mmCIF file of N, CA, C and O in Angstrom:
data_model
loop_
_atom_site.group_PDB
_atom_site.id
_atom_site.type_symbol
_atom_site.label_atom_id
_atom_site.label_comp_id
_atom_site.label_asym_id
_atom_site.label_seq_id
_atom_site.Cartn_x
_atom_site.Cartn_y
_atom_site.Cartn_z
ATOM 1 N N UNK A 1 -56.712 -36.241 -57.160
ATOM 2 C CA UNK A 1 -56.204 -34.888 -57.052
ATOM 3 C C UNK A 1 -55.436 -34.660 -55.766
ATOM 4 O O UNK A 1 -54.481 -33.900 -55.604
ATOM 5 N N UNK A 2 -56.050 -35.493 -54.836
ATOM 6 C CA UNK A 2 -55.187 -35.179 -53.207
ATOM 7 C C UNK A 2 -53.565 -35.162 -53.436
ATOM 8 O O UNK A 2 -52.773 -34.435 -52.836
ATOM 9 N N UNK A 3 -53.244 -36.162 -54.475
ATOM 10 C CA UNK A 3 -51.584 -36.505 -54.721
ATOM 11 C C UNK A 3 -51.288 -35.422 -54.730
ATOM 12 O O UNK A 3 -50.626 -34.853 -53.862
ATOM 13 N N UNK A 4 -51.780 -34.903 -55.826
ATOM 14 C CA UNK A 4 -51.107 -33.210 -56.843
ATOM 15 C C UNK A 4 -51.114 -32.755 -55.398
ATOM 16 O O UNK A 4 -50.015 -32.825 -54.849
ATOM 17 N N UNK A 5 -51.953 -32.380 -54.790
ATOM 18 C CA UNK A 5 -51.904 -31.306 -53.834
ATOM 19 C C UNK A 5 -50.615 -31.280 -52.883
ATOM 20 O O UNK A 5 -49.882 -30.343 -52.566
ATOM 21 N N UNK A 6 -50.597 -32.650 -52.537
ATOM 22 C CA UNK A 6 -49.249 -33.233 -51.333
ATOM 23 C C UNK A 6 -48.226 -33.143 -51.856
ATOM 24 O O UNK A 6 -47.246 -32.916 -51.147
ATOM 25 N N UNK A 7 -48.027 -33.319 -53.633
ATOM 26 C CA UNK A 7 -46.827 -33.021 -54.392
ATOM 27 C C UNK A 7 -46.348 -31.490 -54.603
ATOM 28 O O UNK A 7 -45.166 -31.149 -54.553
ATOM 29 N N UNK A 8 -47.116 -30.870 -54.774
ATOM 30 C CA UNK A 8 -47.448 -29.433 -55.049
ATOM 31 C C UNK A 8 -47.905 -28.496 -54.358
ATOM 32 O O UNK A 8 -48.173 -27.433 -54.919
ATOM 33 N N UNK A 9 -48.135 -28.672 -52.802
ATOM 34 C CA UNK A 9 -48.260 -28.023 -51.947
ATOM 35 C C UNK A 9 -49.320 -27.466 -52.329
ATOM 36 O O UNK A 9 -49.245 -26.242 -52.220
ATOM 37 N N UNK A 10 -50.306 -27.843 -52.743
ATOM 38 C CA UNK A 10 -51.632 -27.004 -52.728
ATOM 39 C C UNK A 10 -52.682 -26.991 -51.588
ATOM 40 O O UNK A 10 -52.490 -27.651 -50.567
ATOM 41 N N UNK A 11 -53.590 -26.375 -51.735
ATOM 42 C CA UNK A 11 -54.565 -26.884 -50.418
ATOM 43 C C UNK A 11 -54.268 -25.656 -49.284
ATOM 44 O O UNK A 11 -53.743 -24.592 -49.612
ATOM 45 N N UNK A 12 -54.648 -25.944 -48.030
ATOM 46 C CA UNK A 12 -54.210 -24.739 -47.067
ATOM 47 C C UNK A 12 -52.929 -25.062 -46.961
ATOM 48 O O UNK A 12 -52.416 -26.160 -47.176
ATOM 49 N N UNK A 13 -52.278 -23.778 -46.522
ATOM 50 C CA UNK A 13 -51.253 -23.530 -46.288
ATOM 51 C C UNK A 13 -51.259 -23.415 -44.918
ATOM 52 O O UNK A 13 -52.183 -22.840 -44.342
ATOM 53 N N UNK A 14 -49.756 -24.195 -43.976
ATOM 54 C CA UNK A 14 -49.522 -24.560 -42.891
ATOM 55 C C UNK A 14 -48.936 -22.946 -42.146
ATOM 56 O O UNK A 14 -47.912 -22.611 -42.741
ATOM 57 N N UNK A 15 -49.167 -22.333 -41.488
ATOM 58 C CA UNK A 15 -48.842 -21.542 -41.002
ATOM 59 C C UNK A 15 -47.185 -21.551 -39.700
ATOM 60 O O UNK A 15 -47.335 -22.039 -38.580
ATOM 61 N N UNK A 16 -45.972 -21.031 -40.077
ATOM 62 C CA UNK A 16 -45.037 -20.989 -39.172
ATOM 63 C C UNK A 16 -45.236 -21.384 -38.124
ATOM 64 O O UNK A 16 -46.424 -21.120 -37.940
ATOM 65 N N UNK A 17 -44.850 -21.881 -37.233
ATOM 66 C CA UNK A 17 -44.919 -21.496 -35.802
ATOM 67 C C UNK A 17 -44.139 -20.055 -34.970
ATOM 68 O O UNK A 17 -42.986 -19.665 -35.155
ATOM 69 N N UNK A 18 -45.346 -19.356 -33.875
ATOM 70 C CA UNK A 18 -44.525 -18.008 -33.832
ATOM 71 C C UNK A 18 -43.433 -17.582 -33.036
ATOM 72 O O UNK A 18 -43.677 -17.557 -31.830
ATOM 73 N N UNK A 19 -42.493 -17.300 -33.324
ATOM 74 C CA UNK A 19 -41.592 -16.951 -32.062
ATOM 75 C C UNK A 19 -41.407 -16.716 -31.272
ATOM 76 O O UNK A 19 -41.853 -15.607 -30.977
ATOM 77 N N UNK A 20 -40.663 -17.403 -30.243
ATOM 78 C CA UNK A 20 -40.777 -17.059 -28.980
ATOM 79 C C UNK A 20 -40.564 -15.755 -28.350
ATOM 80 O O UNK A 20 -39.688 -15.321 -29.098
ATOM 81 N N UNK A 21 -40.808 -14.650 -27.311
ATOM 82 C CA UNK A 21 -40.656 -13.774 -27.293
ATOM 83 C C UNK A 21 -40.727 -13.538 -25.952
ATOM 84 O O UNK A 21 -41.773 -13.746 -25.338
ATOM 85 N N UNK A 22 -39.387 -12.981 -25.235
ATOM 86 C CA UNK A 22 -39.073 -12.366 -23.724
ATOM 87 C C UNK A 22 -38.794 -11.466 -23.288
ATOM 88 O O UNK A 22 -37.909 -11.052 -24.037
ATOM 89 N N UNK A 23 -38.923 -10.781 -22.526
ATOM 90 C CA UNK A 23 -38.698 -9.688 -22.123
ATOM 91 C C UNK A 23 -37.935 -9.256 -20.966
ATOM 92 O O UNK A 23 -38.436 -9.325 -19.844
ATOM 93 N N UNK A 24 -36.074 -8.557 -21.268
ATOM 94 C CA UNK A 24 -35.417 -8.480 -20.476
ATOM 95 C C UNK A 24 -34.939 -7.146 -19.824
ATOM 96 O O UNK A 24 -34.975 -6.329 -20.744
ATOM 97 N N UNK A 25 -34.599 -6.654 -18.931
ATOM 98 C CA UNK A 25 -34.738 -5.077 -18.942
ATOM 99 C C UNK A 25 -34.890 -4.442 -20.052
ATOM 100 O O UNK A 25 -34.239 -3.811 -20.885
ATOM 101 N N UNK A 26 -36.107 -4.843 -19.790
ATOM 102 C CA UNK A 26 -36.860 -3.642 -20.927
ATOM 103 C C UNK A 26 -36.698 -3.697 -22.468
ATOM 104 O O UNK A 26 -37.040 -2.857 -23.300
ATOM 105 N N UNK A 27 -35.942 -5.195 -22.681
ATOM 106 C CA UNK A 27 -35.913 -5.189 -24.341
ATOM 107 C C UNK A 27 -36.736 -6.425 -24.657
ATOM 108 O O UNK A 27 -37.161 -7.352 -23.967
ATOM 109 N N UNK A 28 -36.809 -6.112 -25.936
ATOM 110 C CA UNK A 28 -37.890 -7.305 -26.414
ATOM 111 C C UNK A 28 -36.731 -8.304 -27.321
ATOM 112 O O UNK A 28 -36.252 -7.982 -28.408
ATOM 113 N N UNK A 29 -36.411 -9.695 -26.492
ATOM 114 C CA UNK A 29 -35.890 -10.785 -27.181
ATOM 115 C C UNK A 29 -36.511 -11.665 -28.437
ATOM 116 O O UNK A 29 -36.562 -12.769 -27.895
ATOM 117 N N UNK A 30 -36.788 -11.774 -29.173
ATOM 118 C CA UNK A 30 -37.054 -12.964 -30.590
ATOM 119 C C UNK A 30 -35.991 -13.701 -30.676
ATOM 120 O O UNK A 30 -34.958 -13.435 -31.290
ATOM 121 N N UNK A 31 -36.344 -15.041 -29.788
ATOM 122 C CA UNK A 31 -35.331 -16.169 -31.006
ATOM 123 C C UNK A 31 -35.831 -16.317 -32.256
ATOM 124 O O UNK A 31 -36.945 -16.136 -32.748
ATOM 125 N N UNK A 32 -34.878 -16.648 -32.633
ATOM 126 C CA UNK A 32 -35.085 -17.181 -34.308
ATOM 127 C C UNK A 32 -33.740 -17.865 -34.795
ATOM 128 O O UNK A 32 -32.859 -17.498 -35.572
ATOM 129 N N UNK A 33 -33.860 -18.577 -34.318
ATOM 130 C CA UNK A 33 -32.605 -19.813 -34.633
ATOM 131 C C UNK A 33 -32.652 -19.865 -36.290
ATOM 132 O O UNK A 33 -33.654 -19.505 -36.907
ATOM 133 N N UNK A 34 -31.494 -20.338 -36.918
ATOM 134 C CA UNK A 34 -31.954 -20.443 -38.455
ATOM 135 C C UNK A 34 -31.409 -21.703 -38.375
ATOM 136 O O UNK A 34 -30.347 -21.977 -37.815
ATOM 137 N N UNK A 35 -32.326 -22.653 -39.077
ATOM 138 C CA UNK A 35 -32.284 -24.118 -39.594
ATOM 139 C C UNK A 35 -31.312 -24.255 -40.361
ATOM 140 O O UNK A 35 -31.336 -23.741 -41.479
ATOM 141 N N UNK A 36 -30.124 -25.066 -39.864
ATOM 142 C CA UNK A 36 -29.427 -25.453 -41.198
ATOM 143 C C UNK A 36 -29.058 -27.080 -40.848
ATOM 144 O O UNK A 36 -28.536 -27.530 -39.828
ATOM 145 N N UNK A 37 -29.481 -27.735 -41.966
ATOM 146 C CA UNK A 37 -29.195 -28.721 -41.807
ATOM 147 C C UNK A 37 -30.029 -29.774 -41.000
ATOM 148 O O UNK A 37 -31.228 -29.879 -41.257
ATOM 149 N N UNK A 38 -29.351 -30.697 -39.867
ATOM 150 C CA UNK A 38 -30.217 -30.615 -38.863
ATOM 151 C C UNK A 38 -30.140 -30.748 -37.700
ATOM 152 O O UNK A 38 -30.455 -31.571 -36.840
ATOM 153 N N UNK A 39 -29.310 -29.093 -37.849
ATOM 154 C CA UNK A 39 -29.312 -27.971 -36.203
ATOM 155 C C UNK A 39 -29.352 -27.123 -36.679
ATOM 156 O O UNK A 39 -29.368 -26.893 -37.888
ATOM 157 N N UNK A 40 -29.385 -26.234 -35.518
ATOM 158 C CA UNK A 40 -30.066 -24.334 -35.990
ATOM 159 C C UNK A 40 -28.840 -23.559 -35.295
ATOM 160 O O UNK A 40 -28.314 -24.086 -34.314
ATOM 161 N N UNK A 41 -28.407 -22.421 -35.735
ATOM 162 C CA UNK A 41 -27.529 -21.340 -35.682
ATOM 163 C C UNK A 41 -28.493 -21.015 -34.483
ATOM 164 O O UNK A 41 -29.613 -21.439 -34.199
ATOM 165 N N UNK A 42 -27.538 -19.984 -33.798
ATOM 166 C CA UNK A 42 -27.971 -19.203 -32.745
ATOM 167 C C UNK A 42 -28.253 -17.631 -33.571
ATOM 168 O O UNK A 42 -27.439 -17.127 -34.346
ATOM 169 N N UNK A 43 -29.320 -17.146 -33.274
ATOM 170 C CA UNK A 43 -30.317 -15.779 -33.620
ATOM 171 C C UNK A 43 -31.090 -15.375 -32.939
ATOM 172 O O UNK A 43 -31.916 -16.043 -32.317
ATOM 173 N N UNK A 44 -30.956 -14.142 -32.930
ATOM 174 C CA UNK A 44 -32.520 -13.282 -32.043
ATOM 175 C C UNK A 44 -31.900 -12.063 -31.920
ATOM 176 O O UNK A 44 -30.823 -11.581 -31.569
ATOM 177 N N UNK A 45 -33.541 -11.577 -32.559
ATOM 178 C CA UNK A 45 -33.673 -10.374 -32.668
ATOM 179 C C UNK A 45 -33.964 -9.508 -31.402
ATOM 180 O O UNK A 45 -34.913 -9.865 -30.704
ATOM 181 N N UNK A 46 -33.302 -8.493 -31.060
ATOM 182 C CA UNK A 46 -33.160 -7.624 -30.021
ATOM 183 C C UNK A 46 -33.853 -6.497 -29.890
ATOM 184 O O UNK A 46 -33.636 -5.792 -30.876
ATOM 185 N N UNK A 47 -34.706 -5.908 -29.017
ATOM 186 C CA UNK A 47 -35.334 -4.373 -29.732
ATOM 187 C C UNK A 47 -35.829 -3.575 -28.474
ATOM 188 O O UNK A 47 -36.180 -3.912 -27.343
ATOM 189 N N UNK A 48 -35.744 -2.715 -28.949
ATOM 190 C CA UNK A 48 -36.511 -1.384 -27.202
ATOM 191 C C UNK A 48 -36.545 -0.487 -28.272
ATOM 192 O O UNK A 48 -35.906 -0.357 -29.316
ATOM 193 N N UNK A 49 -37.833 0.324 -27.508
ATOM 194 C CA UNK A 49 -37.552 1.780 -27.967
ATOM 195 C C UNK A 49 -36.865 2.391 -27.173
ATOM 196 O O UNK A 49 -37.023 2.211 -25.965
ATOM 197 N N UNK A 50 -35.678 3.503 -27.797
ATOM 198 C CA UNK A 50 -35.005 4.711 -27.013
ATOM 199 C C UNK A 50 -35.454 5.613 -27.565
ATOM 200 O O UNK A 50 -35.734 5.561 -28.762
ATOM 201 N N UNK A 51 -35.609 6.515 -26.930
ATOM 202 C CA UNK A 51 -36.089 8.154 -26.845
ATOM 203 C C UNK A 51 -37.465 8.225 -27.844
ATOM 204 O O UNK A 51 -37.827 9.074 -28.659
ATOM 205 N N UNK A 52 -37.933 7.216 -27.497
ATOM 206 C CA UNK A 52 -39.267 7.456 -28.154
ATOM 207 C C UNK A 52 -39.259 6.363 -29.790
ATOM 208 O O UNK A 52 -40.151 5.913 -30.509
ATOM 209 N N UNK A 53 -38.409 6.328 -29.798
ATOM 210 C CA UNK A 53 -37.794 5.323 -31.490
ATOM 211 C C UNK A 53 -37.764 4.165 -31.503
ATOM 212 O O UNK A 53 -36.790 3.768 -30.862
ATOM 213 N N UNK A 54 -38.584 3.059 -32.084
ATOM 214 C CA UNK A 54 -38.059 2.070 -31.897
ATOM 215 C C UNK A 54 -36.620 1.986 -32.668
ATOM 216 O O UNK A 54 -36.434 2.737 -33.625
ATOM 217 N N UNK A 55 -35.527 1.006 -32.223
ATOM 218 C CA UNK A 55 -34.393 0.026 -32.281
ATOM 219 C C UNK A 55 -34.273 -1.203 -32.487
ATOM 220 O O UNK A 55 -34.968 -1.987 -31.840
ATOM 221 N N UNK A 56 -33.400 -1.632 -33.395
ATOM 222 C CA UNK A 56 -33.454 -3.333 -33.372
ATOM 223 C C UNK A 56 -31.842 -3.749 -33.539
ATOM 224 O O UNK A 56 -30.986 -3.017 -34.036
ATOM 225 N N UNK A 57 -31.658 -4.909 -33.082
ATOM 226 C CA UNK A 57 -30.329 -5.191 -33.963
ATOM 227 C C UNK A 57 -30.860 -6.903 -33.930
ATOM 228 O O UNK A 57 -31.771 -7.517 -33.374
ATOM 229 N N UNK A 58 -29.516 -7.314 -35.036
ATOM 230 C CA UNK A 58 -30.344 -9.036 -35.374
ATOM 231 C C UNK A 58 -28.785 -9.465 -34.740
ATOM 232 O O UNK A 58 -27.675 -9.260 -35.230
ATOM 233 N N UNK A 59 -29.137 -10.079 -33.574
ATOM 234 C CA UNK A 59 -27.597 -11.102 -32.985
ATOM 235 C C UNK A 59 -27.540 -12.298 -34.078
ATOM 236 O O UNK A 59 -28.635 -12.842 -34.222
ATOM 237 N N UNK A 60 -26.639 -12.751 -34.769
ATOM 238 C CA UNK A 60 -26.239 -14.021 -35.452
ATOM 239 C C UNK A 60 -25.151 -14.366 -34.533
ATOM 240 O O UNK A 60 -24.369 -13.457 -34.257
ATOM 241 N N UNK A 61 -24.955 -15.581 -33.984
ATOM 242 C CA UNK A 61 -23.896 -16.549 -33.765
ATOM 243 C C UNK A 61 -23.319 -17.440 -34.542
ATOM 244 O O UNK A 61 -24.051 -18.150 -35.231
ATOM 245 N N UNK A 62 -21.991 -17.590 -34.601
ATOM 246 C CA UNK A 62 -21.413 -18.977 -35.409
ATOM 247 C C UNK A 62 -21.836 -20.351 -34.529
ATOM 248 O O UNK A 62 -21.710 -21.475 -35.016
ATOM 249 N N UNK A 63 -22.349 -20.119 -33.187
ATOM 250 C CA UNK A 63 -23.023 -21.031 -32.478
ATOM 251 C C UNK A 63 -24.138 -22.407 -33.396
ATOM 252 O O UNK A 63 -24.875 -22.109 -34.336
ATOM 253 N N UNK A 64 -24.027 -23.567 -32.947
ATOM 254 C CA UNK A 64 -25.404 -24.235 -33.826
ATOM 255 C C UNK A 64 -25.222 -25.395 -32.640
ATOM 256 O O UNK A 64 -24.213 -25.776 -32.045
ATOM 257 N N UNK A 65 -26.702 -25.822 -32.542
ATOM 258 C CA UNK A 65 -27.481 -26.435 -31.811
ATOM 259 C C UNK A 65 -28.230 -27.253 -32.621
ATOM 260 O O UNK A 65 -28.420 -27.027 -33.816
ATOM 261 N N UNK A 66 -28.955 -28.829 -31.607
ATOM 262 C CA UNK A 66 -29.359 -29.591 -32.455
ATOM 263 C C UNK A 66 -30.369 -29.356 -31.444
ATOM 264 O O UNK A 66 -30.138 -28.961 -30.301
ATOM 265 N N UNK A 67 -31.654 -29.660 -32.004
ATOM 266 C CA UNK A 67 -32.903 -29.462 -31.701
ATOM 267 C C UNK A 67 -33.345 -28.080 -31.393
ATOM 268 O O UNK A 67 -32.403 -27.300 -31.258
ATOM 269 N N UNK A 68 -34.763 -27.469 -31.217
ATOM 270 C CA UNK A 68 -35.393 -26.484 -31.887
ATOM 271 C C UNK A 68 -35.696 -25.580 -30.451
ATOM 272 O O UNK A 68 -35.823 -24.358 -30.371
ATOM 273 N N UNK A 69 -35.776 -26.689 -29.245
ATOM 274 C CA UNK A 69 -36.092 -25.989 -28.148
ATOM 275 C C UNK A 69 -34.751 -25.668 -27.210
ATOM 276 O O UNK A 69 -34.559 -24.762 -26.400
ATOM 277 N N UNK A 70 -33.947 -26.708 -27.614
ATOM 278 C CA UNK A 70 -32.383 -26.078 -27.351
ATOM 279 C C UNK A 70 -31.857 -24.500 -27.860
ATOM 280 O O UNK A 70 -31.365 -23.589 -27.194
ATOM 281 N N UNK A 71 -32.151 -24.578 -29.195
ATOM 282 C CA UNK A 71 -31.741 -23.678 -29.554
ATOM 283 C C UNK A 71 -32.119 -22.276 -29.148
ATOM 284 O O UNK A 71 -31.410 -21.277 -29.034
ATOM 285 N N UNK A 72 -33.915 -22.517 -28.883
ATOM 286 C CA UNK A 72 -34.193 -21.084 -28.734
ATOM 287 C C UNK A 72 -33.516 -20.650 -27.409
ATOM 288 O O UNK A 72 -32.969 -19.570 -27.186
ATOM 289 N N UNK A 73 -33.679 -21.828 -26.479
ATOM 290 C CA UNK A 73 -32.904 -21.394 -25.281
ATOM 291 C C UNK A 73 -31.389 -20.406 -25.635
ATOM 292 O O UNK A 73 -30.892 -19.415 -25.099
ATOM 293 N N UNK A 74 -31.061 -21.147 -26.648
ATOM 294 C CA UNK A 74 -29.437 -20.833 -26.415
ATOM 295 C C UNK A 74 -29.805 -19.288 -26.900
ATOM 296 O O UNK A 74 -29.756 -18.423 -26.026
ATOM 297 N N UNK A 75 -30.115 -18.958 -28.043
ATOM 298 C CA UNK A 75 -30.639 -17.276 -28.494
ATOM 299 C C UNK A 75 -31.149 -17.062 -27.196
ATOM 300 O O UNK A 75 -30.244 -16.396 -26.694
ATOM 301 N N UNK A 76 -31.885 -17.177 -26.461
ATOM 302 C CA UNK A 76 -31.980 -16.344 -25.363
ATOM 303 C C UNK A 76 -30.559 -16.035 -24.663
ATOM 304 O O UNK A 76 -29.892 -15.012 -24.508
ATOM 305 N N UNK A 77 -30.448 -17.014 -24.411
ATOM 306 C CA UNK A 77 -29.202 -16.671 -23.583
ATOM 307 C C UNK A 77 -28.143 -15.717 -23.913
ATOM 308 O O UNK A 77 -27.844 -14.627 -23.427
ATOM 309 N N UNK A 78 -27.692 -16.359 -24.793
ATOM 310 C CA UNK A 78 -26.770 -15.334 -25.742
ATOM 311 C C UNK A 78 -27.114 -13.780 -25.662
ATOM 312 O O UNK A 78 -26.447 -12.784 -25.382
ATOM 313 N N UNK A 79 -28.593 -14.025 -26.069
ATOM 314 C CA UNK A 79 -29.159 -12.017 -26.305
ATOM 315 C C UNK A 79 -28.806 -11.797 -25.219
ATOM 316 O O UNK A 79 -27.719 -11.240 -25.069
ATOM 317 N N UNK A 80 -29.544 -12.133 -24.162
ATOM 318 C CA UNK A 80 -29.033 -11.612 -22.527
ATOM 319 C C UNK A 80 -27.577 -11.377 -22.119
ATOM 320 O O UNK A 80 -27.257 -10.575 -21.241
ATOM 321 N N UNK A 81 -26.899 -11.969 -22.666
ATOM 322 C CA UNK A 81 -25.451 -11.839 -22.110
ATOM 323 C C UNK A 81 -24.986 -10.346 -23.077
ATOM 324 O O UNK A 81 -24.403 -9.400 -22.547
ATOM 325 N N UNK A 82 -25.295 -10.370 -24.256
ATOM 326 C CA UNK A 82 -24.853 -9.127 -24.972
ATOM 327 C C UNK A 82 -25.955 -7.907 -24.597
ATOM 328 O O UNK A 82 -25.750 -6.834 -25.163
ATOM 329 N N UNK A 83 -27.030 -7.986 -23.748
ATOM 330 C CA UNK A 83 -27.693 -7.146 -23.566
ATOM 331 C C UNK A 83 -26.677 -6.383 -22.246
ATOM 332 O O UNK A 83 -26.185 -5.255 -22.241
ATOM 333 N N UNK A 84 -26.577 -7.730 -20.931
ATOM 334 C CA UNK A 84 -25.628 -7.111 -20.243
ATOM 335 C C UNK A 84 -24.713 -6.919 -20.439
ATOM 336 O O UNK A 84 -24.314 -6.610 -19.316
ATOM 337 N N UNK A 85 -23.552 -6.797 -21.337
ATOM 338 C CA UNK A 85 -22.502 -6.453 -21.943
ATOM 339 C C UNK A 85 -22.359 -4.796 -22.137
ATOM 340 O O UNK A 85 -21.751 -3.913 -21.532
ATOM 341 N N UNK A 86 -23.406 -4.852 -23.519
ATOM 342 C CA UNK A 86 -23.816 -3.793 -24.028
ATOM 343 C C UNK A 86 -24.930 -2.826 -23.844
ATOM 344 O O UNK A 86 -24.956 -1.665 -24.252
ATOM 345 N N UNK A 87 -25.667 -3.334 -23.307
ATOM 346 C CA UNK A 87 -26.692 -2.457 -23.404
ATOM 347 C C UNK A 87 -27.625 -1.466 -24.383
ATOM 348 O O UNK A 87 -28.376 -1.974 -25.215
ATOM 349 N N UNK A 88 -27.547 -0.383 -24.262
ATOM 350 C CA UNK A 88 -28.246 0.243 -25.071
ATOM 351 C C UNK A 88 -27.652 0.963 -26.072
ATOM 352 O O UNK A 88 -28.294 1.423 -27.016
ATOM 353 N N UNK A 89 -26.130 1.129 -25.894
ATOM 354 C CA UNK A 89 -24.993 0.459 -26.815
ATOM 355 C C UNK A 89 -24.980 -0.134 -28.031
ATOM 356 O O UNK A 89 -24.153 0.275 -28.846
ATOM 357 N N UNK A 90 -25.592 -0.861 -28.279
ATOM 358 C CA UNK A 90 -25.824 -2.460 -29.032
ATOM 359 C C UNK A 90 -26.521 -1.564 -30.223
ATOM 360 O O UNK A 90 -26.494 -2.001 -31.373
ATOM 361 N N UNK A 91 -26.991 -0.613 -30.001
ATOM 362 C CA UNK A 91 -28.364 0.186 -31.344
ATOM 363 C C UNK A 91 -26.754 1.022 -31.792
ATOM 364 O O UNK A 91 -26.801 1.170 -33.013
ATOM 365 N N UNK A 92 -25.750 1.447 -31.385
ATOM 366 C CA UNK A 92 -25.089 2.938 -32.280
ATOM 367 C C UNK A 92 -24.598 2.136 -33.394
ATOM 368 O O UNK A 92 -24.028 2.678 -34.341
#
């Protein structure tokens, strides 16, 4: 029966690993690179509350990176640069 299971994904289920998460004046960064292939797009999710509300916006880049800890770096980076760009901006 172990086969079926390894064929069929049965059995416990492997849980994600969780995203990394930083905090830059005052906003909350999520990488989340998206896998394609095998390198990952640049992503991360952006968020603060203003005036009491939370806000989010999802940065996508045409950016892609090979390996997983590269990448999140690079979503950081990226968010940060459009955070100082834009700012609080970035939510209208």
């Amino acid at each position: 029966m172990s086969i079926f299971k390894k064929l069929f994904g049965g059995g416990a289920e492997a849980s994600a690993p969780e995203a990394p998460v930083e905090t830059y004046q005052g906003f909350r960064v999520t990488a989340t690179p998206v896998a394609e292939g095998n390198t990952y797009r640049v992503s991360a999710l952006i968020e603060k509350d203003v005036d009491g509300e939370p806000r989010s916006h999802q940065l996508i880049r045409a950016d892609t990176i090979q390996g997983l800890e590269d990448a999140q770096a690079a979503c950081f980076r990226k968010a940060k640069q459009v955070i100082d760009e834009q700012g609080e901006r970035l939510f209208r």
